Amino acid sequence: GFYLVGDSENPHLEFHQAIISGVEKVTHIVKDEDIIGEPAKSDGIILVPVNTLGLCGNITGGKCPATTTEVYPDSPRATDAICNDAQVAAIVSGIDYVLKH
């Protein structure tokens, strides 16, 4: 399934929800209450201290929200093409959100 890793020290839940809304049109979203040992804030969204952990969502340090996307083709409901489509949907949805705000 697909999920996002956002920054707990600078959360942008509306941004993340916009991405999830776009991605769920092409693949399934992780709906677990716990994702990789972290409590989910919403379906497919966890928040961790990205700076402390050195995650790629912190690379720019910019004012625009950032996130790390995770999608795995390890599900019978996902293929490599669906995973690629999910990443494209995440990018487009993220850009659309930033342009509107």
Short mmCIF file of C-alpha atoms in Angstrom, two decimals:
data_model
loop_
_atom_site.label_atom_id
_atom_site.label_comp_id
_atom_site.label_asym_id
_atom_site.label_seq_id
_atom_site.Cartn_x
_atom_site.Cartn_y
_atom_site.Cartn_z
CA GLY A 1 0.00 0.00 0.00
CA PHE A 2 0.85 3.68 -0.17
CA TYR A 3 1.63 5.95 2.75
CA LEU A 4 3.29 9.28 3.51
CA VAL A 5 5.89 10.20 6.11
CA GLY A 6 5.52 13.82 7.18
CA ASP A 7 7.43 15.96 9.64
CA SER A 8 6.11 15.87 13.21
CA GLU A 9 7.99 19.12 13.94
CA ASN A 10 6.35 20.92 11.00
CA PRO A 11 3.16 19.02 10.12
CA HIS A 12 1.10 19.89 7.08
CA LEU A 13 -1.80 17.47 7.37
CA GLU A 14 -3.94 19.24 4.73
CA PHE A 15 -1.06 18.88 2.25
CA HIS A 16 -0.68 15.21 3.07
CA GLN A 17 -4.42 14.60 2.84
CA ALA A 18 -4.48 16.24 -0.60
CA ILE A 19 -1.80 13.81 -1.76
CA ILE A 20 -3.61 10.82 -0.28
CA SER A 21 -6.82 11.93 -2.04
CA GLY A 22 -5.02 11.95 -5.38
CA VAL A 23 -3.17 8.69 -4.87
CA GLU A 24 -6.18 6.70 -3.67
CA LYS A 25 -7.59 7.06 -7.19
CA VAL A 26 -4.82 4.78 -8.52
CA THR A 27 -3.84 2.47 -5.63
CA HIS A 28 -4.80 1.42 -2.14
CA ILE A 29 -3.76 3.45 0.89
CA VAL A 30 -2.41 1.85 4.06
CA LYS A 31 -5.27 2.00 6.54
CA ASP A 32 -3.50 0.55 9.57
CA GLU A 33 -3.56 2.43 12.87
CA ASP A 34 0.17 1.77 13.11
CA ILE A 35 2.53 2.14 10.13
CA ILE A 36 6.17 1.01 10.49
CA GLY A 37 5.84 1.34 14.27
CA GLU A 38 4.40 4.88 14.19
CA PRO A 39 0.80 5.81 14.98
CA ALA A 40 -1.13 6.92 11.90
CA LYS A 41 -2.52 10.46 11.99
CA SER A 42 -4.96 9.52 9.25
CA ASP A 43 -5.21 6.78 6.64
CA GLY A 44 -1.78 6.54 5.05
CA ILE A 45 -0.16 9.38 7.02
CA ILE A 46 2.44 9.19 9.77
CA LEU A 47 4.50 12.01 11.26
CA VAL A 48 8.06 11.62 12.53
CA PRO A 49 10.91 14.07 13.21
CA VAL A 50 12.33 14.01 9.67
CA ASN A 51 15.27 16.28 10.45
CA THR A 52 16.39 14.16 13.38
CA LEU A 53 16.02 10.99 11.33
CA GLY A 54 17.66 12.50 8.22
CA LEU A 55 14.78 11.58 5.91
CA CYS A 56 14.54 12.92 2.38
CA GLY A 57 11.44 14.99 3.22
CA ASN A 58 13.82 17.37 4.96
CA ILE A 59 16.34 17.84 2.16
CA THR A 60 15.28 21.35 1.12
CA GLY A 61 14.41 22.84 4.49
CA GLY A 62 12.03 25.06 2.51
CA LYS A 63 8.78 26.68 3.57
CA CYS A 64 6.66 24.54 1.28
CA PRO A 65 5.46 21.33 2.87
CA ALA A 66 7.46 18.23 2.04
CA THR A 67 6.89 14.55 2.52
CA THR A 68 8.40 11.16 1.89
CA THR A 69 6.27 8.80 -0.19
CA GLU A 70 6.30 5.07 0.32
CA VAL A 71 4.64 2.60 -2.02
CA TYR A 72 5.47 -1.07 -2.29
CA PRO A 73 4.56 -3.56 -5.02
CA ASP A 74 4.39 -6.34 -2.40
CA SER A 75 0.63 -6.53 -2.47
CA PRO A 76 -1.44 -8.64 -4.82
CA ARG A 77 -3.37 -5.40 -5.50
CA ALA A 78 -0.27 -3.51 -6.73
CA THR A 79 1.97 -3.79 -9.76
CA ASP A 80 5.10 -1.89 -10.75
CA ALA A 81 2.96 0.25 -13.07
CA ILE A 82 0.47 1.03 -10.29
CA CYS A 83 3.33 1.99 -7.97
CA ASN A 84 4.71 4.34 -10.65
CA ASP A 85 1.24 5.81 -11.21
CA ALA A 86 0.91 6.36 -7.45
CA GLN A 87 4.15 8.32 -7.36
CA VAL A 88 3.03 10.48 -10.28
CA ALA A 89 -0.34 11.08 -8.59
CA ALA A 90 1.50 12.09 -5.39
CA ILE A 91 3.63 14.62 -7.26
CA VAL A 92 0.72 16.09 -9.20
CA SER A 93 -1.51 16.27 -6.11
CA GLY A 94 1.26 17.91 -4.08
CA ILE A 95 1.95 20.51 -6.75
CA ASP A 96 -1.78 21.21 -7.15
CA TYR A 97 -2.08 21.77 -3.40
CA VAL A 98 0.89 24.16 -3.27
CA LEU A 99 -0.39 26.15 -6.27
CA LYS A 100 -3.81 26.56 -4.62
CA HIS A 101 -2.33 27.67 -1.32
#
